[in-house]
Amino acid sequence: MTRNSLIKRILTIFFSILVFSSIVLTYGYVFSLLGNRSQFSQFFFKQFLNHESDNVAIKYPTIKLDTIPPEITVITPQNEVFSKNSILKITVKEKNLNPVITINNKIFQTDNTGFLIYPFEVKDGKNTFVIKAQDIFGNKKIENLELDLKISEPKRIPILMYHHISSKLVEGNSVAENLFGEQMDWLNTNGYNTISFSQLNDYLIYGLALPDKPILLSFDDGYIDNYQNAFKILINKGMKGSFGVITSLVGTNAHGSRFYMSWDELREMDTEGMELVDHSMSHKYMPKISDNELIQELLDSKRIIEELTKKRVETFVYPTGGYNNHVIEKLKEYGYRSARISGNYKKMSLENIFTLPVIKVAWGTSPTELGRLIQNI
């Protein structure tokens, strides 16, 4: 036998042993992962991992099953609702995918965030619900709800209408930033809690509960001073506002400088808890335009804002307060749930949810004067 052939044979034997050892190690490791503690797997682990001594303990990996039940959070109607239909807003938190959700023994599916809406017909008196969430390991959580409901009239929620928040613009629809801060302090001191149009819609349509003394701050047009002043003040005071966006004017200039908020600024405001609502594509007077223009002004602008926020835009602010029944029907067709006019305060109800009235906050309105306006609605 030549020297080269001898070397080849030795190498062949060596690699065969190496492959066989790898197979045995893999086999033993897989069985140990599965909790197999047979003499076979123990033997090979001792041999190839140098655990020759019987008094050396071998630690095998173990699989710990989840024993934590899902968490269920439910937002319910308050005691008074305003129609014969309402909803439960249910959120299920569970680290295991796709827990089974049953409500009164019927199976429902959450979205990818664990959220679902459960519509139900309101009974005058007791309304009972059994909500169960069960994960793939059999862990379950059960919530028993009993709601005592009656159909009534909604209370009036103040909606304050602002435009510019700037001391540089002495106009009837402007409020200086220092005075705006004082107004917000007055609201906080007197126990008011700022809400969004989305919350107001849920209250009027389904009777879902609002915080004590709710109030809505609505800003028109998307001016840059809304970002520089109003937004900063609201964040510092733990409050929120709803800002109407004219999509074709975002980031544009007027009077020699940038006059409207940019998309980045709007995105930041949305991220920080402000609400963006639609104020049309180009601020046209809605009753005087064609249906094709309405598509652009009502629907295309809505989609642009939704693409930015990844949230549903459900409230429209009429430019210059202009609307008619045809415009309202188009808003309903395009998926809006409410709309806001520029008119003075009147009765708030489900019937006028597409003509929500406002309190106009004018230049020089003191906190005390604002308080009188709010309390007189």
Coordinates of N, CA and C in Angstrom, one line a residue, residues 66-203:
D66 N -46.5 28.1 29.4 CA -47.1 29.3 29.9 C -48.3 29.0 30.8
T67 N -48.4 29.7 32.0 CA -49.5 29.5 32.9 C -50.2 30.8 33.2
I68 N -49.9 31.8 32.5 CA -50.4 33.2 32.7 C -51.7 33.3 31.9
P69 N -52.9 33.6 32.5 CA -54.1 33.8 31.7 C -54.1 35.1 30.9
P70 N -54.9 35.2 29.8 CA -55.0 36.4 29.1 C -55.6 37.5 29.9
E71 N -55.3 38.8 29.5 CA -55.9 39.9 30.2 C -57.0 40.5 29.3
I72 N -58.1 40.8 29.9 CA -59.3 41.3 29.2 C -59.6 42.7 29.7
T73 N -59.6 43.7 28.8 CA -60.1 45.1 29.1 C -61.3 45.4 28.3
V74 N -62.3 45.9 28.9 CA -63.6 46.2 28.2 C -64.0 47.7 28.5
I75 N -64.3 48.4 27.4 CA -64.9 49.7 27.5 C -66.4 49.6 27.2
T76 N -67.2 50.0 28.2 CA -68.6 49.8 28.1 C -69.4 51.1 28.0
P77 N -70.7 51.0 27.6 CA -71.5 52.2 27.7 C -71.7 52.6 29.1
Q78 N -72.0 53.9 29.3 CA -72.4 54.4 30.6 C -73.8 54.0 30.9
N79 N -74.4 54.4 32.0 CA -75.7 54.0 32.3 C -76.8 54.4 31.3
E80 N -76.5 55.6 30.7 CA -77.5 56.1 29.7 C -76.9 56.0 28.3
V81 N -77.7 55.5 27.4 CA -77.3 55.4 26.0 C -78.4 56.2 25.2
F82 N -78.2 56.4 23.9 CA -79.0 57.3 23.2 C -79.7 56.7 22.0
S83 N -79.5 55.4 21.8 CA -80.2 54.6 20.8 C -80.4 53.2 21.3
K84 N -81.0 52.4 20.5 CA -81.2 51.0 20.9 C -80.1 50.1 20.6
N85 N -79.0 50.7 20.1 CA -77.8 49.9 19.7 C -76.6 50.5 20.4
S86 N -75.7 49.6 20.9 CA -74.5 50.0 21.5 C -73.4 49.0 21.2
I87 N -72.2 49.2 21.8 CA -71.1 48.3 21.6 C -70.3 48.1 22.9
L88 N -69.5 47.0 22.9 CA -68.4 46.9 23.8 C -67.1 47.0 23.1
K89 N -66.1 47.7 23.6 CA -64.8 47.7 23.0 C -63.9 46.8 23.9
I90 N -63.5 45.7 23.3 CA -62.8 44.7 24.0 C -61.3 44.6 23.5
T91 N -60.4 44.6 24.5 CA -59.0 44.4 24.1 C -58.5 43.2 24.9
V92 N -57.8 42.2 24.3 CA -57.3 41.0 24.9 C -55.8 41.0 24.7
K93 N -55.0 41.0 25.9 CA -53.6 40.9 25.8 C -53.2 39.5 26.2
E94 N -52.4 38.9 25.2 CA -52.0 37.5 25.4 C -50.8 37.3 24.5
K95 N -49.7 36.7 25.1 CA -48.4 36.5 24.4 C -48.5 35.4 23.4
N96 N -49.4 34.4 23.6 CA -49.7 33.3 22.7 C -50.6 33.8 21.6
L97 N -50.4 33.4 20.4 CA -51.1 33.9 19.3 C -52.6 33.4 19.3
N98 N -53.5 34.2 18.8 CA -54.8 33.8 18.5 C -55.6 33.1 19.6
P99 N -55.7 33.8 20.8 CA -56.6 33.2 21.8 C -58.0 33.1 21.3
V100 N -58.7 32.1 21.8 CA -60.2 32.0 21.4 C -61.0 32.9 22.3
I101 N -61.8 33.8 21.7 CA -62.6 34.8 22.4 C -64.1 34.3 22.2
T102 N -64.8 34.2 23.3 CA -66.2 33.9 23.2 C -67.0 35.0 24.0
I103 N -68.1 35.5 23.5 CA -68.9 36.4 24.2 C -70.3 35.8 24.1
N104 N -70.8 35.6 25.3 CA -72.1 34.9 25.5 C -72.2 33.6 24.6
N105 N -71.1 32.8 24.7 CA -70.9 31.5 24.1 C -70.8 31.6 22.5
K106 N -70.6 32.8 21.9 CA -70.3 32.9 20.5 C -68.9 33.3 20.3
I107 N -68.2 32.7 19.3 CA -66.8 32.9 19.1 C -66.6 34.1 18.2
F108 N -65.6 34.9 18.6 CA -65.2 36.1 17.9 C -63.7 36.2 17.7
Q109 N -63.3 37.0 16.7 CA -61.9 37.1 16.4 C -61.4 38.5 16.6
T110 N -60.3 38.7 17.3 CA -59.7 40.0 17.5 C -58.9 40.3 16.2
D111 N -58.5 41.6 16.1 CA -57.5 42.0 15.1 C -56.1 41.7 15.5
N112 N -55.1 42.1 14.8 CA -53.8 41.7 15.1 C -53.2 42.5 16.3
T113 N -54.0 43.4 16.9 CA -53.6 44.1 18.1 C -54.4 43.6 19.3
G114 N -55.2 42.6 19.1 CA -56.0 42.0 20.2 C -57.3 42.8 20.5
F115 N -57.8 43.5 19.5 CA -58.9 44.4 19.7 C -60.1 43.9 18.9
L116 N -61.3 44.0 19.5 CA -62.6 43.7 18.7 C -63.7 44.6 19.3
I117 N -64.6 44.9 18.4 CA -65.9 45.6 18.8 C -67.0 44.6 18.7
Y118 N -67.8 44.6 19.8 CA -68.9 43.7 19.9 C -70.2 44.6 20.0
P119 N -71.0 44.6 18.9 CA -72.2 45.3 18.9 C -73.4 44.5 19.5
F120 N -74.3 45.2 20.2 CA -75.4 44.5 20.8 C -76.6 45.5 20.8
E121 N -77.8 44.8 20.9 CA -79.0 45.6 21.0 C -79.3 45.9 22.5
V122 N -79.6 47.1 22.8 CA -79.7 47.5 24.2 C -81.1 47.1 24.7
K123 N -81.1 46.5 25.9 CA -82.3 46.2 26.6 C -82.5 47.2 27.7
D124 N -83.7 47.7 27.9 CA -84.0 48.6 29.0 C -83.9 47.9 30.3
G125 N -82.8 48.1 31.1 CA -82.6 47.4 32.3 C -81.3 46.7 32.2
K126 N -81.3 45.5 32.7 CA -80.0 44.7 32.8 C -79.6 44.1 31.5
N127 N -78.4 44.3 31.1 CA -77.8 43.7 30.0 C -76.5 42.9 30.5
T128 N -76.5 41.6 30.2 CA -75.4 40.7 30.8 C -74.6 40.2 29.7
F129 N -73.3 40.1 30.0 CA -72.3 39.5 29.1 C -71.3 38.7 29.8
V130 N -70.9 37.5 29.2 CA -69.9 36.7 29.7 C -68.8 36.6 28.6
I131 N -67.6 37.2 28.9 CA -66.5 37.3 28.0 C -65.4 36.4 28.4
K132 N -65.0 35.4 27.6 CA -64.0 34.5 27.9 C -62.9 34.5 26.9
A133 N -61.6 34.5 27.3 CA -60.5 34.4 26.5 C -59.6 33.2 26.9
Q134 N -59.3 32.3 26.0 CA -58.5 31.1 26.3 C -57.4 31.0 25.3
D135 N -56.2 30.8 25.8 CA -55.0 30.6 24.9 C -54.8 29.2 24.5
I136 N -53.7 28.9 23.8 CA -53.5 27.6 23.2 C -53.0 26.6 24.3
F137 N -52.7 27.1 25.5 CA -52.3 26.2 26.6 C -53.4 25.9 27.5
G138 N -54.6 26.5 27.2 CA -55.8 26.3 28.1 C -55.9 27.3 29.2
N139 N -55.0 28.2 29.3 CA -55.2 29.3 30.3 C -56.4 30.2 29.9
K140 N -57.2 30.5 30.8 CA -58.4 31.3 30.4 C -58.7 32.4 31.5
K141 N -59.4 33.4 31.0 CA -59.9 34.5 31.8 C -61.3 34.8 31.5
I142 N -62.2 34.9 32.5 CA -63.6 35.2 32.3 C -64.0 36.5 32.9
E143 N -64.6 37.4 32.1 CA -65.2 38.6 32.7 C -66.7 38.5 32.6
N144 N -67.4 38.7 33.7 CA -68.8 38.8 33.8 C -69.3 40.2 33.9
L145 N -70.0 40.7 33.0 CA -70.5 42.1 33.0 C -72.0 42.2 33.1
E146 N -72.4 43.1 34.0 CA -73.9 43.3 34.1 C -74.1 44.8 34.0
L147 N -74.7 45.3 32.9 CA -74.9 46.7 32.7 C -76.4 47.1 32.9
D148 N -76.6 48.1 33.7 CA -78.0 48.5 33.9 C -78.2 49.8 33.0
L149 N -78.9 49.6 31.8 CA -78.9 50.7 30.8 C -80.3 51.2 30.6
K150 N -80.4 52.5 30.3 CA -81.6 53.1 29.9 C -81.4 54.1 28.7
I151 N -82.3 54.3 27.9 CA -82.2 55.2 26.7 C -82.6 56.6 27.2
S152 N -81.7 57.6 26.9 CA -81.9 58.9 27.4 C -81.4 59.9 26.4
E153 N -81.2 61.2 26.8 CA -80.7 62.2 25.9 C -79.3 62.5 26.3
P154 N -78.4 62.7 25.4 CA -77.0 63.0 25.8 C -76.8 64.4 26.4
K155 N -75.8 64.5 27.2 CA -75.5 65.9 27.8 C -74.7 66.7 26.8
R156 N -74.7 67.9 26.9 CA -74.0 68.8 26.0 C -72.5 68.8 26.3
I157 N -71.7 68.6 25.3 CA -70.3 68.6 25.5 C -69.7 69.8 24.8
P158 N -69.0 70.7 25.6 CA -68.5 71.9 24.9 C -67.4 71.6 23.9
I159 N -67.5 72.2 22.7 CA -66.5 72.1 21.7 C -66.0 73.5 21.5
L160 N -64.7 73.8 21.8 CA -64.2 75.1 21.6 C -63.5 75.2 20.3
M161 N -63.8 76.2 19.5 CA -63.2 76.4 18.2 C -62.1 77.4 18.2
Y162 N -60.9 77.0 17.8 CA -59.7 77.9 17.7 C -59.2 77.9 16.3
H163 N -58.5 79.0 15.9 CA -57.8 79.1 14.7 C -56.3 79.3 15.0
H164 N -55.8 80.6 14.9 CA -54.4 80.9 15.2 C -54.2 80.9 16.7
I165 N -53.1 80.4 17.2 CA -52.7 80.6 18.6 C -51.3 81.3 18.5
S166 N -51.5 82.7 18.5 CA -50.3 83.5 18.2 C -50.6 84.9 18.7
S167 N -49.6 85.6 19.3 CA -49.7 87.0 19.7 C -49.4 87.9 18.5
K168 N -48.8 87.3 17.5 CA -48.4 88.1 16.3 C -49.6 88.4 15.4
L169 N -50.7 87.7 15.5 CA -51.8 87.8 14.6 C -53.0 88.3 15.4
V170 N -53.2 89.6 15.5 CA -54.3 90.2 16.2 C -55.6 90.2 15.3
E171 N -56.2 89.1 15.3 CA -57.4 88.9 14.5 C -58.6 88.3 15.4
G172 N -59.8 88.4 14.9 CA -60.9 87.9 15.6 C -60.8 86.5 15.9
N173 N -60.2 85.7 15.0 CA -60.1 84.2 15.3 C -58.8 83.8 15.8
S174 N -58.0 84.7 16.4 CA -56.7 84.4 17.0 C -56.8 84.5 18.5
V175 N -55.9 83.7 19.2 CA -55.8 83.8 20.6 C -54.3 83.8 20.9
A176 N -53.8 84.8 21.6 CA -52.4 84.9 22.0 C -52.0 83.6 22.8
E177 N -50.7 83.2 22.6 CA -50.3 81.9 23.2 C -50.3 82.0 24.7
N178 N -50.0 83.1 25.3 CA -50.0 83.2 26.7 C -51.4 83.1 27.3
L179 N -52.3 83.8 26.6 CA -53.7 83.7 27.0 C -54.3 82.3 26.8
F180 N -53.9 81.7 25.7 CA -54.3 80.3 25.5 C -53.8 79.4 26.7
G181 N -52.6 79.6 27.1 CA -52.1 78.8 28.2 C -52.9 79.1 29.5
E182 N -53.3 80.3 29.7 CA -54.1 80.6 30.9 C -55.5 80.0 30.8
Q183 N -56.1 79.9 29.6 CA -57.4 79.3 29.4 C -57.2 77.8 29.7
M184 N -56.2 77.2 29.3 CA -56.0 75.7 29.6 C -55.8 75.5 31.1
D185 N -55.1 76.4 31.7 CA -54.9 76.3 33.2 C -56.3 76.4 33.9
W186 N -57.2 77.2 33.4 CA -58.5 77.4 34.0 C -59.3 76.1 33.8
L187 N -59.2 75.5 32.6 CA -59.9 74.2 32.4 C -59.4 73.1 33.3
N188 N -58.1 73.0 33.5 CA -57.5 72.0 34.4 C -57.9 72.3 35.8
T189 N -57.8 73.5 36.2 CA -58.1 73.8 37.6 C -59.6 73.5 37.9
N190 N -60.5 73.7 36.9 CA -61.9 73.5 37.1 C -62.4 72.1 36.8
G191 N -61.4 71.2 36.6 CA -61.7 69.7 36.5 C -62.2 69.3 35.1
Y192 N -61.9 70.0 34.1 CA -62.3 69.6 32.7 C -61.3 68.7 32.1
N193 N -61.7 67.7 31.4 CA -60.9 66.7 30.7 C -61.0 66.8 29.2
T194 N -59.9 67.0 28.5 CA -60.0 67.1 27.0 C -60.3 65.7 26.4
I195 N -61.1 65.7 25.4 CA -61.5 64.5 24.7 C -61.3 64.7 23.2
S196 N -61.4 63.6 22.4 CA -61.2 63.7 20.9 C -62.6 63.6 20.3
F197 N -62.7 63.9 19.0 CA -63.9 63.7 18.3 C -64.3 62.2 18.2
S198 N -63.3 61.3 18.2 CA -63.5 59.9 18.2 C -64.3 59.5 19.5
Q199 N -63.8 60.0 20.6 CA -64.5 59.7 21.9 C -65.9 60.3 21.9
L200 N -66.1 61.5 21.4 CA -67.4 62.1 21.3 C -68.3 61.3 20.4
N201 N -67.8 60.8 19.3 CA -68.6 60.0 18.4 C -69.1 58.7 19.1
D202 N -68.2 58.1 19.8 CA -68.5 56.8 20.6 C -69.6 57.2 21.7
Y203 N -69.5 58.3 22.3 CA -70.5 58.7 23.3 C -71.8 58.9 22.7

